[in-house]
Structure formats: structure tokens, C-alpha cells
CSV table of C-alpha atoms (C1' of nucleotides) in Angstrom, one decimal:
chain,number,residue,atom,x,y,z
A,5,MET,CA,0.0,0.0,0.0
A,6,GLU,CA,1.2,3.5,-0.7
A,7,ALA,CA,2.6,5.5,2.1
A,8,ALA,CA,0.0,8.3,2.0
A,9,ALA,CA,-2.9,6.0,2.4
A,10,GLN,CA,-1.1,4.2,5.2
A,11,GLU,CA,-0.4,7.5,7.0
A,12,THR,CA,-4.1,8.2,6.8
A,13,ARG,CA,-5.0,4.9,8.3
A,14,ILE,CA,-2.5,5.2,11.0
A,15,LEU,CA,-3.7,8.7,11.9
A,16,ASP,CA,-7.3,7.4,11.9
A,17,ALA,CA,-6.4,4.6,14.3
A,18,ALA,CA,-4.4,7.0,16.5
A,19,GLU,CA,-7.2,9.4,16.7
A,20,GLU,CA,-9.8,6.8,17.5
A,21,LEU,CA,-7.6,5.3,20.2
A,22,PHE,CA,-5.9,8.3,21.6
A,23,TYR,CA,-9.1,10.3,21.9
A,24,GLY,CA,-11.1,7.4,23.2
A,25,ARG,CA,-8.8,6.2,25.8
A,26,GLY,CA,-6.0,8.7,26.4
A,27,LEU,CA,-2.5,9.1,25.1
A,28,GLN,CA,-0.6,6.9,27.5
A,29,ALA,CA,-3.3,4.2,27.7
A,30,VAL,CA,-2.7,3.3,24.1
A,31,GLY,CA,0.4,1.5,22.9
A,32,MET,CA,2.0,1.5,19.5
A,33,ALA,CA,1.1,-2.2,19.1
A,34,GLU,CA,-2.6,-1.4,19.3
A,35,ILE,CA,-2.2,1.4,16.8
A,36,ARG,CA,-0.5,-1.1,14.5
A,37,ASP,CA,-3.4,-3.6,15.0
A,38,VAL,CA,-6.1,-1.1,14.3
A,39,SER,CA,-4.4,0.6,11.4
A,40,GLY,CA,-3.3,-2.6,9.8
A,41,ALA,CA,0.2,-1.2,9.2
A,42,SER,CA,3.3,-2.9,10.3
A,43,LEU,CA,5.4,-1.6,13.2
A,44,LYS,CA,8.2,-0.9,10.8
A,45,ARG,CA,6.0,1.2,8.6
A,46,LEU,CA,4.6,3.0,11.6
A,47,TYR,CA,8.1,4.0,12.7
A,48,GLN,CA,9.0,5.0,9.2
A,49,LEU,CA,6.2,7.4,8.9
A,50,PHE,CA,6.3,8.6,12.5
A,51,PRO,CA,9.7,8.3,14.1
A,52,SER,CA,8.4,8.1,17.6
A,53,LYS,CA,5.2,7.9,19.6
A,54,ASP,CA,5.7,11.6,20.4
A,55,HIS,CA,5.7,12.4,16.7
A,56,LEU,CA,2.5,10.4,16.2
A,57,VAL,CA,0.8,12.1,19.1
A,58,GLU,CA,1.6,15.5,17.8
A,59,ALA,CA,0.5,14.6,14.3
A,60,TYR,CA,-2.8,13.3,15.8
A,61,LEU,CA,-3.4,16.6,17.6
A,62,ARG,CA,-2.5,18.7,14.6
A,63,ARG,CA,-4.8,16.8,12.3
A,64,ARG,CA,-7.6,16.7,14.7
A,65,ASP,CA,-7.4,20.5,15.2
A,66,LEU,CA,-7.7,21.1,11.5
A,67,ARG,CA,-10.5,18.7,11.0
A,68,TRP,CA,-12.4,19.7,14.2
A,69,ARG,CA,-12.3,23.4,13.2
A,70,ALA,CA,-13.2,22.6,9.6
A,71,SER,CA,-16.2,20.6,10.7
A,72,LEU,CA,-17.4,23.4,12.9
A,73,ALA,CA,-16.8,26.0,10.2
A,74,ALA,CA,-18.7,24.0,7.6
A,75,TYR,CA,-21.7,23.7,9.9
A,76,VAL,CA,-21.6,27.3,10.9
A,77,GLU,CA,-21.2,28.7,7.5
A,78,ALA,CA,-24.3,26.9,6.3
A,79,ARG,CA,-26.3,29.4,8.3
A,80,SER,CA,-26.7,33.0,7.2
A,81,PRO,CA,-24.2,35.5,8.4
A,82,GLY,CA,-24.7,37.2,11.7
A,83,GLU,CA,-25.9,36.1,15.1
A,84,GLU,CA,-27.3,32.9,13.6
A,85,ARG,CA,-23.8,31.7,13.0
A,86,ILE,CA,-22.8,32.4,16.5
A,87,LEU,CA,-25.7,30.3,17.8
A,88,ALA,CA,-24.9,27.6,15.3
A,89,VAL,CA,-21.7,27.0,17.1
A,90,PHE,CA,-23.7,25.6,20.0
A,91,ASP,CA,-26.0,23.6,17.8
A,92,TRP,CA,-22.9,22.0,16.4
A,93,LEU,CA,-21.6,21.3,19.9
A,94,ARG,CA,-24.9,19.7,20.8
A,95,GLU,CA,-24.6,17.2,18.0
A,96,TRP,CA,-21.0,16.5,18.9
A,97,PHE,CA,-21.8,15.9,22.5
A,98,ALA,CA,-24.5,13.4,21.5
A,99,GLU,CA,-22.1,11.3,19.4
A,100,PRO,CA,-21.1,8.0,20.9
A,101,GLY,CA,-17.6,8.1,22.2
A,102,PHE,CA,-17.7,11.9,22.9
A,103,ARG,CA,-15.1,12.4,25.6
A,104,GLY,CA,-14.5,16.1,25.9
A,105,CYS,CA,-11.9,18.3,24.2
A,106,ALA,CA,-9.0,16.3,22.9
A,107,PHE,CA,-6.7,19.2,23.5
A,108,VAL,CA,-7.7,19.9,27.1
A,109,ASN,CA,-7.5,16.1,27.8
A,110,SER,CA,-4.0,15.9,26.2
A,111,PHE,CA,-2.9,19.0,27.9
A,112,GLY,CA,-3.9,17.6,31.3
A,113,GLU,CA,-2.2,14.3,30.6
A,114,LEU,CA,1.0,15.3,29.0
A,115,GLY,CA,1.1,19.1,29.0
A,116,ALA,CA,3.4,19.2,32.0
A,117,THR,CA,5.9,16.9,30.3
A,118,SER,CA,5.7,17.6,26.6
A,119,ASP,CA,6.1,21.1,25.1
A,120,ALA,CA,4.8,19.8,21.8
A,121,VAL,CA,1.5,18.7,23.4
A,122,ALA,CA,1.2,21.9,25.4
A,123,GLU,CA,1.8,24.0,22.3
A,124,ALA,CA,-0.7,22.0,20.2
A,125,ALA,CA,-3.3,22.5,22.8
A,126,ARG,CA,-2.7,26.2,23.1
A,127,ASP,CA,-2.7,26.6,19.3
A,128,HIS,CA,-6.0,24.9,19.1
A,129,VAL,CA,-7.6,27.1,21.7
A,130,ASP,CA,-6.1,30.2,20.1
A,131,ALA,CA,-7.4,29.2,16.7
A,132,LEU,CA,-10.9,28.6,18.2
A,133,LYS,CA,-10.7,32.0,19.9
A,134,ASP,CA,-9.8,33.7,16.6
A,135,TYR,CA,-12.6,31.9,14.8
A,136,LEU,CA,-15.2,33.0,17.4
A,137,ALA,CA,-13.8,36.5,17.1
A,138,SER,CA,-14.4,36.4,13.4
A,139,LEU,CA,-18.0,35.3,13.9
A,140,VAL,CA,-18.5,38.0,16.5
A,141,ALA,CA,-17.1,40.6,14.2
A,142,GLU,CA,-19.2,39.5,11.3
A,143,ALA,CA,-22.3,39.9,13.5
A,144,GLY,CA,-21.2,43.4,14.5
A,145,HIS,CA,-20.7,42.6,18.1
A,146,SER,CA,-17.9,43.7,20.5
A,147,ALA,CA,-14.6,41.8,20.6
A,148,ARG,CA,-15.2,41.2,24.3
A,149,LEU,CA,-18.1,38.9,23.4
A,150,ALA,CA,-15.8,36.5,21.7
A,151,ARG,CA,-13.9,35.9,24.9
A,152,SER,CA,-17.1,35.1,26.7
A,153,LEU,CA,-18.1,32.7,24.0
A,154,LEU,CA,-14.8,30.9,24.2
A,155,LEU,CA,-15.4,30.3,27.9
A,156,LEU,CA,-18.9,29.0,27.2
A,157,VAL,CA,-17.7,26.7,24.5
A,158,GLU,CA,-14.9,25.2,26.5
A,159,GLY,CA,-17.0,25.1,29.6
A,160,ALA,CA,-19.7,23.3,27.8
A,161,ILE,CA,-17.3,20.7,26.4
A,162,SER,CA,-15.8,19.9,29.7
A,163,THR,CA,-19.0,19.7,31.7
A,164,ALA,CA,-20.8,17.7,29.0
A,165,ALA,CA,-17.9,15.2,29.0
A,166,VAL,CA,-17.5,14.9,32.8
A,167,CYS,CA,-21.2,14.8,33.6
A,168,ALA,CA,-22.1,12.9,30.4
A,169,ASP,CA,-24.8,15.4,29.8
A,170,ALA,CA,-25.2,16.9,26.4
A,171,GLY,CA,-27.6,19.4,27.9
A,172,ALA,CA,-24.6,21.6,28.6
A,173,ALA,CA,-24.7,22.7,24.9
A,174,ASP,CA,-28.3,24.0,25.4
A,175,ASP,CA,-27.2,25.9,28.6
A,176,ALA,CA,-24.3,27.4,26.7
A,177,ARG,CA,-26.6,28.3,23.7
A,178,GLU,CA,-29.1,30.0,26.0
A,179,THR,CA,-26.4,31.9,27.8
A,180,ALA,CA,-24.9,33.0,24.5
A,181,ARG,CA,-28.3,34.2,23.4
A,182,GLY,CA,-28.5,36.3,26.5
A,183,LEU,CA,-25.0,37.7,25.9
A,184,LEU,CA,-25.9,38.6,22.3
A,185,GLU,CA,-28.9,40.5,23.6
A,186,LEU,CA,-26.8,42.2,26.3
A,187,ASP,CA,-24.1,43.1,23.9
A,188,PHE,CA,-26.7,44.4,21.4
A,189,ALA,CA,-28.0,46.7,24.1
A,190,ARG,CA,-24.6,47.9,25.0
A,191,THR,CA,-23.4,48.6,21.6
A,192,GLY,CA,-26.6,50.3,20.7
A,193,GLY,CA,-27.7,47.8,18.2
A,194,ALA,CA,-25.0,48.6,15.6
A,195,GLY,CA,-24.8,45.1,14.4
B,287,MET,CA,5.3,8.1,62.9
B,288,GLU,CA,1.7,7.6,63.5
B,289,ALA,CA,-0.5,6.4,60.6
B,290,ALA,CA,-2.7,9.5,60.4
B,291,ALA,CA,0.2,11.9,60.0
B,292,GLN,CA,1.7,9.6,57.4
B,293,GLU,CA,-1.5,9.4,55.5
B,294,THR,CA,-1.6,13.1,55.3
B,295,ARG,CA,2.0,13.4,54.1
B,296,ILE,CA,1.3,10.7,51.5
B,297,LEU,CA,-1.8,12.5,50.3
B,298,ASP,CA,0.1,15.8,50.2
B,299,ALA,CA,2.8,14.2,48.1
B,300,ALA,CA,0.3,12.5,45.8
B,301,GLU,CA,-1.6,15.8,45.3
B,302,GLU,CA,1.5,17.7,44.4
B,303,LEU,CA,2.8,15.1,42.0
B,304,PHE,CA,-0.5,13.9,40.5
B,305,TYR,CA,-1.8,17.4,39.9
B,306,GLY,CA,1.5,18.8,38.7
B,307,ARG,CA,2.4,16.1,36.3
B,308,GLY,CA,-0.5,13.8,35.7
B,309,LEU,CA,-1.7,10.5,37.1
B,310,GLN,CA,0.2,8.1,35.0
B,311,ALA,CA,3.4,10.2,34.9
B,312,VAL,CA,4.0,9.7,38.6
B,313,GLY,CA,5.1,6.4,40.0
B,314,MET,CA,4.6,5.0,43.5
B,315,ALA,CA,8.4,5.3,44.1
B,316,GLU,CA,8.3,9.0,43.6
B,317,ILE,CA,5.4,9.4,46.0
B,318,ARG,CA,7.4,7.4,48.5
B,319,ASP,CA,10.4,9.7,48.1
B,320,VAL,CA,8.4,12.9,48.4
B,321,SER,CA,6.2,11.8,51.3
B,322,GLY,CA,9.1,10.2,53.2
B,323,ALA,CA,7.0,7.1,53.9
B,324,SER,CA,8.2,3.6,53.1
B,325,LEU,CA,6.7,1.7,50.2
B,326,LYS,CA,5.4,-0.8,52.7
B,327,ARG,CA,3.5,1.8,54.7
B,328,LEU,CA,2.2,3.3,51.5
B,329,TYR,CA,0.6,0.0,50.5
B,330,GLN,CA,-0.7,-0.5,54.0
B,331,LEU,CA,-2.6,2.8,53.9
B,332,PHE,CA,-3.6,2.6,50.2
B,333,PRO,CA,-3.8,-0.9,48.9
B,334,SER,CA,-3.1,0.1,45.3
B,335,LYS,CA,-2.3,3.1,43.2
B,336,ASP,CA,-5.9,3.2,42.1
B,337,HIS,CA,-7.0,3.6,45.7
B,338,LEU,CA,-4.4,6.4,46.2
B,339,VAL,CA,-5.6,8.2,43.1
B,340,GLU,CA,-9.2,8.1,44.2
B,341,ALA,CA,-8.3,9.3,47.7
B,342,TYR,CA,-6.3,12.2,46.2
B,343,LEU,CA,-9.3,13.2,44.1
B,344,ARG,CA,-11.7,13.0,47.0
B,345,ARG,CA,-9.6,15.0,49.3
B,346,ARG,CA,-8.8,17.6,46.7
B,347,ASP,CA,-12.5,18.0,45.9
B,348,LEU,CA,-13.2,18.7,49.6
B,349,ARG,CA,-10.4,21.1,50.1
B,350,TRP,CA,-10.9,22.9,46.8
B,351,ARG,CA,-14.5,23.6,47.5
B,352,ALA,CA,-13.8,24.5,51.1
B,353,SER,CA,-11.2,27.0,50.0
B,354,LEU,CA,-13.6,28.5,47.5
B,355,ALA,CA,-16.4,28.6,50.0
B,356,ALA,CA,-14.2,30.3,52.6
B,357,TYR,CA,-13.2,33.0,50.2
B,358,VAL,CA,-16.7,33.6,48.9
B,359,GLU,CA,-18.4,33.6,52.3
B,360,ALA,CA,-16.1,36.4,53.5
B,361,ARG,CA,-18.1,38.7,51.2
B,362,SER,CA,-21.6,39.9,52.0
B,363,PRO,CA,-24.4,37.7,50.7
B,364,GLY,CA,-25.9,38.3,47.3
B,365,GLU,CA,-24.3,39.1,44.0
B,366,GLU,CA,-21.0,40.0,45.5
B,367,ARG,CA,-20.5,36.4,46.5
B,368,ILE,CA,-21.2,35.3,43.0
B,369,LEU,CA,-18.5,37.6,41.6
B,370,ALA,CA,-16.2,36.5,44.4
B,371,VAL,CA,-16.0,33.1,42.8
B,372,PHE,CA,-14.2,34.7,39.9
B,373,ASP,CA,-11.9,36.7,42.1
B,374,TRP,CA,-10.9,33.4,43.8
B,375,LEU,CA,-10.4,31.8,40.4
B,376,ARG,CA,-8.1,34.7,39.4
B,377,GLU,CA,-5.9,34.1,42.5
B,378,TRP,CA,-5.8,30.4,41.8
B,379,PHE,CA,-4.8,30.9,38.2
B,380,ALA,CA,-1.9,33.1,39.2
B,381,GLU,CA,-0.5,30.5,41.5
B,382,PRO,CA,2.7,28.8,40.3
B,383,GLY,CA,1.9,25.3,39.3
B,384,PHE,CA,-1.7,26.0,38.3
B,385,ARG,CA,-2.5,23.4,35.7
B,386,GLY,CA,-6.2,23.5,35.2
B,387,CYS,CA,-9.0,21.4,36.9
B,388,ALA,CA,-7.6,18.3,38.5
B,389,PHE,CA,-10.9,16.5,37.8
B,390,VAL,CA,-11.1,17.4,34.2
B,391,ASN,CA,-7.5,16.4,33.8
B,392,SER,CA,-8.0,13.1,35.6
B,393,PHE,CA,-11.1,12.4,33.6
B,394,GLY,CA,-9.3,13.0,30.4
B,395,GLU,CA,-6.5,10.8,31.3
B,396,LEU,CA,-8.2,7.9,33.0
B,397,GLY,CA,-11.9,8.5,32.9
B,398,ALA,CA,-12.3,6.1,30.0
B,399,THR,CA,-10.5,3.3,31.9
B,400,SER,CA,-11.5,3.9,35.5
B,401,ASP,CA,-15.0,4.2,36.8
B,402,ALA,CA,-13.7,5.5,40.1
B,403,VAL,CA,-12.0,8.4,38.4
B,404,ALA,CA,-14.9,9.2,36.2
B,405,GLU,CA,-17.3,9.2,39.2
B,406,ALA,CA,-15.0,11.4,41.3
B,407,ALA,CA,-14.8,13.9,38.5
B,408,ARG,CA,-18.6,14.0,38.0
B,409,ASP,CA,-19.2,14.2,41.7
B,410,HIS,CA,-16.9,17.2,41.8
B,411,VAL,CA,-18.6,19.1,39.0
B,412,ASP,CA,-22.0,18.2,40.4
B,413,ALA,CA,-21.0,19.6,43.8
B,414,LEU,CA,-19.7,22.7,42.3
B,415,LYS,CA,-22.9,23.1,40.3
B,416,ASP,CA,-24.9,22.8,43.6
B,417,TYR,CA,-22.7,25.3,45.3
B,418,LEU,CA,-23.1,27.8,42.5
B,419,ALA,CA,-26.9,27.2,42.6
B,420,SER,CA,-26.9,28.0,46.3
B,421,LEU,CA,-25.1,31.3,45.7
B,422,VAL,CA,-27.5,32.1,42.9
B,423,ALA,CA,-30.5,31.3,45.0
B,424,GLU,CA,-29.1,33.4,47.9
B,425,ALA,CA,-28.8,36.3,45.5
B,426,GLY,CA,-32.3,35.8,44.3
B,427,HIS,CA,-31.5,34.9,40.8
B,428,SER,CA,-32.9,32.3,38.6
B,429,ALA,CA,-31.7,28.7,38.7
B,430,ARG,CA,-30.8,28.9,35.0
B,431,LEU,CA,-28.1,31.4,35.9
B,432,ALA,CA,-26.3,28.7,38.0
B,433,ARG,CA,-25.8,26.6,34.9
B,434,SER,CA,-24.4,29.5,33.0
B,435,LEU,CA,-22.0,30.2,35.8
B,436,LEU,CA,-20.8,26.6,35.9
B,437,LEU,CA,-19.9,26.8,32.2
B,438,LEU,CA,-18.0,30.1,32.8
B,439,VAL,CA,-16.1,28.7,35.7
B,440,GLU,CA,-15.1,25.5,33.9
B,441,GLY,CA,-14.4,27.3,30.7
B,442,ALA,CA,-12.2,29.8,32.5
B,443,ILE,CA,-10.2,27.1,34.3
B,444,SER,CA,-9.6,25.2,31.0
B,445,THR,CA,-8.6,28.1,28.9
B,446,ALA,CA,-6.5,29.7,31.7
B,447,ALA,CA,-4.6,26.5,32.0
B,448,VAL,CA,-4.1,25.7,28.3
B,449,CYS,CA,-3.3,29.3,27.3
B,450,ALA,CA,-1.4,30.0,30.5
B,451,ASP,CA,-3.4,33.2,30.7
B,452,ALA,CA,-5.0,34.1,34.1
B,453,GLY,CA,-7.0,36.8,32.3
B,454,ALA,CA,-9.6,34.2,31.6
B,455,ALA,CA,-10.8,34.8,35.1
B,456,ASP,CA,-11.4,38.5,34.3
B,457,ASP,CA,-13.3,37.6,31.2
B,458,ALA,CA,-15.4,35.2,33.1
B,459,ARG,CA,-16.1,37.7,35.8
B,460,GLU,CA,-17.1,40.4,33.4
B,461,THR,CA,-19.4,37.9,31.6
B,462,ALA,CA,-20.9,36.9,34.9
B,463,ARG,CA,-21.6,40.5,35.7
B,464,GLY,CA,-23.4,40.9,32.4
B,465,LEU,CA,-25.4,37.8,33.1
B,466,LEU,CA,-26.4,39.1,36.5
B,467,GLU,CA,-27.6,42.3,35.0
B,468,LEU,CA,-29.5,40.4,32.3
B,469,ASP,CA,-31.1,38.0,34.9
B,470,PHE,CA,-32.0,41.0,37.0
B,471,ALA,CA,-33.8,42.5,34.1
B,472,ARG,CA,-35.5,39.2,33.4
B,473,THR,CA,-36.7,38.5,36.9
B,474,GLY,CA,-37.8,42.0,37.4
B,475,GLY,CA,-35.2,42.7,40.0
B,476,ALA,CA,-36.8,40.5,42.6
B,477,GLY,CA,-33.4,39.7,44.2
C,255,DC,C1',18.6,-16.9,-13.1
C,256,DG,C1',20.4,-14.6,-9.2
C,257,DA,C1',21.3,-10.7,-6.4
C,258,DA,C1',19.7,-6.8,-4.1
C,259,DC,C1',15.9,-4.6,-2.1
C,260,DG,C1',11.7,-3.5,0.4
C,261,DA,C1',8.1,-4.9,3.3
C,262,DG,C1',5.7,-7.6,6.9
C,263,DA,C1',5.4,-10.4,11.1
C,264,DG,C1',6.9,-10.9,15.2
C,265,DA,C1',10.8,-11.8,18.5
C,266,DA,C1',14.0,-9.3,21.3
C,267,DC,C1',15.9,-5.6,24.1
C,268,DG,C1',15.9,-2.2,27.6
C,269,DG,C1',13.7,0.4,30.8
C,270,DA,C1',9.9,1.7,33.7
C,271,DC,C1',6.6,0.7,37.0
C,272,DG,C1',3.1,-1.6,40.3
C,273,DT,C1',3.5,-4.7,43.7
C,274,DT,C1',5.6,-8.1,46.8
C,275,DC,C1',9.4,-10.1,49.3
C,276,DT,C1',13.7,-10.2,52.0
C,277,DC,C1',16.6,-8.7,55.2
C,278,DC,C1',17.8,-6.1,59.0
C,279,DC,C1',17.2,-3.4,63.0
C,280,DG,C1',15.2,-1.4,67.2
C,281,DA,C1',11.6,-1.7,70.8
C,282,DG,C1',9.0,-3.9,74.0
C,283,DT,C1',8.3,-8.2,76.9
C,284,DC,C1',9.2,-12.2,79.9
D,83,DG,C1',19.5,-11.7,77.3
D,84,DA,C1',16.4,-14.1,74.0
D,85,DC,C1',12.2,-13.7,71.4
D,86,DT,C1',8.8,-11.5,68.9
D,87,DC,C1',6.9,-7.9,66.5
D,88,DG,C1',6.7,-4.0,63.4
D,89,DG,C1',8.7,-1.1,60.5
D,90,DG,C1',12.2,0.8,57.0
D,91,DA,C1',15.2,0.2,53.0
D,92,DG,C1',15.5,-1.5,48.9
D,93,DA,C1',16.0,-5.7,46.0
D,94,DA,C1',13.2,-8.7,43.2
D,95,DC,C1',9.4,-10.1,40.2
D,96,DG,C1',6.3,-9.8,36.6
D,97,DT,C1',4.4,-7.2,33.2
D,98,DC,C1',4.0,-3.7,29.9
D,99,DC,C1',5.7,-0.8,26.3
D,100,DG,C1',8.6,2.0,23.1
D,101,DT,C1',11.8,0.8,19.9
D,102,DT,C1',14.9,-2.0,17.2
D,103,DC,C1',16.4,-6.4,15.2
D,104,DT,C1',15.9,-10.7,12.6
D,105,DC,C1',14.0,-13.6,9.5
D,106,DT,C1',11.5,-14.6,5.6
D,107,DC,C1',9.4,-13.8,1.3
D,108,DG,C1',8.0,-11.7,-3.0
D,109,DT,C1',9.6,-8.4,-6.4
D,110,DT,C1',12.5,-6.1,-9.5
D,111,DC,C1',16.3,-5.4,-12.3
D,112,DG,C1',20.7,-6.7,-14.5
DNA sequence: CGAACGAGAGAACGGACGTTCTCCCGAGTC
DNA sequence: GACTCGGGAGAACGTCCGTTCTCTCGTTCG
């Protein structure tokens, strides 16, 4: 099999296993089994487990944000798109195997030990913050609102995971609606 | 040394190490070294690492909430106490060694594998939710507000940790102030 | 045809770690 | 003083895991 396809299968296996059970709980042998690649190939494409972990995080960040953006951008511009973020969260939370934010989880597990993991996690949150800021700007709201939304999104993800309660997305959505109203009043309805 | 004092020292060492570096990154030998207890004593008091991890989480939950409550209850009842939660968070975030929510971190690392860890994390979040609900009720606000506050608190903790930015506490506090205002308007200022 | 190459399967190596075992010592008891 | 008991220090054991090595086999190219 060609290398590119194998890399994809390896990353698919890594994502499923790392996200589902944690970074240290999954061994290279299991990734070999699930991906179908040989151990030799695995180490050719990713010279160490650390490299594979980082590649997993980087790809997941890209895909996660792309999925969110695709969902959001199907709505018409403005406040609807901001609220769509929470609709997307709700669908995600209801998926079987949802286990919180891969980046927060990885940061908690290895952030103290691995700079690469800590950076990947921070980059993800920064990128999410920027994306929320772009939606907020599009809707004509204040930049401050984006920071509030980030807290709501991250808070909803964590509590939904720990409490196994997808309703956190609804709470976050309602709260965001309130914040939009409030910010609308503050900025005088310029958006 | 008497057993009770040794148990405390072991739990102190476990908390420092587990919280600072993660559950799986810390071995029993290191907890022995830091606590000063012998391995034999360690296993007498905690029959396995799993038991020690759970004891660490349970004690941390109690202490964490007691510290928050002590800080909050130094303020006069009402909205001030709600905002005090975020002042407390800000101080916590600024402490050296702050590394996010011990329960979210532990859940991410071992929640998929260990029911005890998953339950301890959920119990912690549930207790926090109840505490926030009590503050909200005391201030005469709607129960819905408590759910919003929980998201803000958890979101602030996660983003402050990952982004190494204590400013998340300020964002959360400002957002909470807005929500109080909004909820005040909604409930007609009954509180 | 034969030699070199690349790939897969899995054994092997080295280290880490949870847990148990051994050995030794000091205190208390008769 | 001998005997027992408990406790400390650390070796030992078994397992797991990241990584590398070996062996084999099919393919390609001269």
C-alpha cells in the first residue's frame, strides 16, 4: 500500500484510540493492530510515539475546526452563525464516544511533560478563539463577546464530558443568546 | 510516625505530584520519596495506586470547595458572592503550578478506563454546580443562571490552563456581571 | 537466473513501574 | 538476654511498552 494511504489509516487509528482512551493508555502495538500497518512502517512514517501524538493533535485540530466552520457557514451570516456553534456542539456531545476536548485532555495528561502537546493545545484554543472572534465581528458585536463565547464553548465541552450530559450545549446556547442581547443593548444595536 | 500523619503526608505528596504532572506520569516510588513514607507503609494505607488516586481526588474536591467557599463567604451575601467566585479563580490561576482542573484532567487521562476516576470527576462538578446554585439562590437569581456560571467557571479554568493566561478569570467575571444584569432585568429585580 | 531490495510479522531488548518479598534493626516483653 | 513484632530500605518479580532487530518472502532489475 502506498505511504500516503497508510499514513491516513495510522492517523485514523491513532485518533480513535488516543481520543477514546487517552494518550498513555494506548500502545504502539494497538495502533498497529487497528491501522493494519506494520510496526516498521509505523516508525518509518512517525519516528516516535511523540511524533504520532503531535500529528494526531495537529490533524484533529484542523478537522475539528473545519467541521465546525462547515456547519456554521451553512447558516446565514450574523448572530445565527454564533448560535450555530452551540448547535454543532450539541450534535457532537450526543455522538457515541464523545469524551471532551482532545486538547484539554491531552494537555492535562502530558502538557506538563511535553512542550509539543502543550503548544498544540494552546494553538487549538487560540485558533478557536480567533474563529469565534471572526463570527462575532461578522455579527457586528464587540470583541469582548468573543472571549465570553470561548469560555462558554470550553466550559460546555468539559462539563458535557465529565457529567455525560449533552444538555450543557443547550445551557451554553441559551447563555450565548443572552449575551448577544446584552451586547446588542450595550453597543446600541449597531450590528 | 503515626499512621494518620503519614497518610496526610502521602496524600500531600500525591496531590502535588499527580496534579502537577498527571496520574500516569507519577510512580509510587516518587510518592514514597516525596512523602518520606516507606513503600510498605504506602501500601498499608492505600492498597493500590488506584486507591491512592481516588483518595487524592476525593480529598482535593473537599479542600478545593472549602477554599472557594471560605473565600466567597467572606463577602456579604448576594451578587458579591457570585462575583467573588471569579476573584478566587483569578488568584488560583496566578499561583505557580496551576495546571487546570484536577478533575477534568484526571477524567481526560483515566476517565475512559477507571470508573472511580470518572465518578470522582462527575461528583466534583455536580458539587460545584450545587454550590453555585446555592449562591445564585441566595442572590435571588434564577436557577438557570447557575448553569451558565458553571460553564463560565469550567471554561475559565480550562482556557486559563491551556493558554497560560490568568486573564480568563477576568473575562469570566465580566461575563458573569453581564449575566447578573440580564437575569436581574428578566426576573424584574426581585433579588 | 540470481542478487539486491523492500516490506511484513513478530521476536527481542531495555527500561519503567506496580506490587511483593527479603533482610535487617530497634523496641518492647518475659 | 532471647524472642517477637513492626517497620524501614530496597531488591526482586512480573508485566507492559517503546523501539529495534531478525527472519522470511515476494519483487525487480541486471
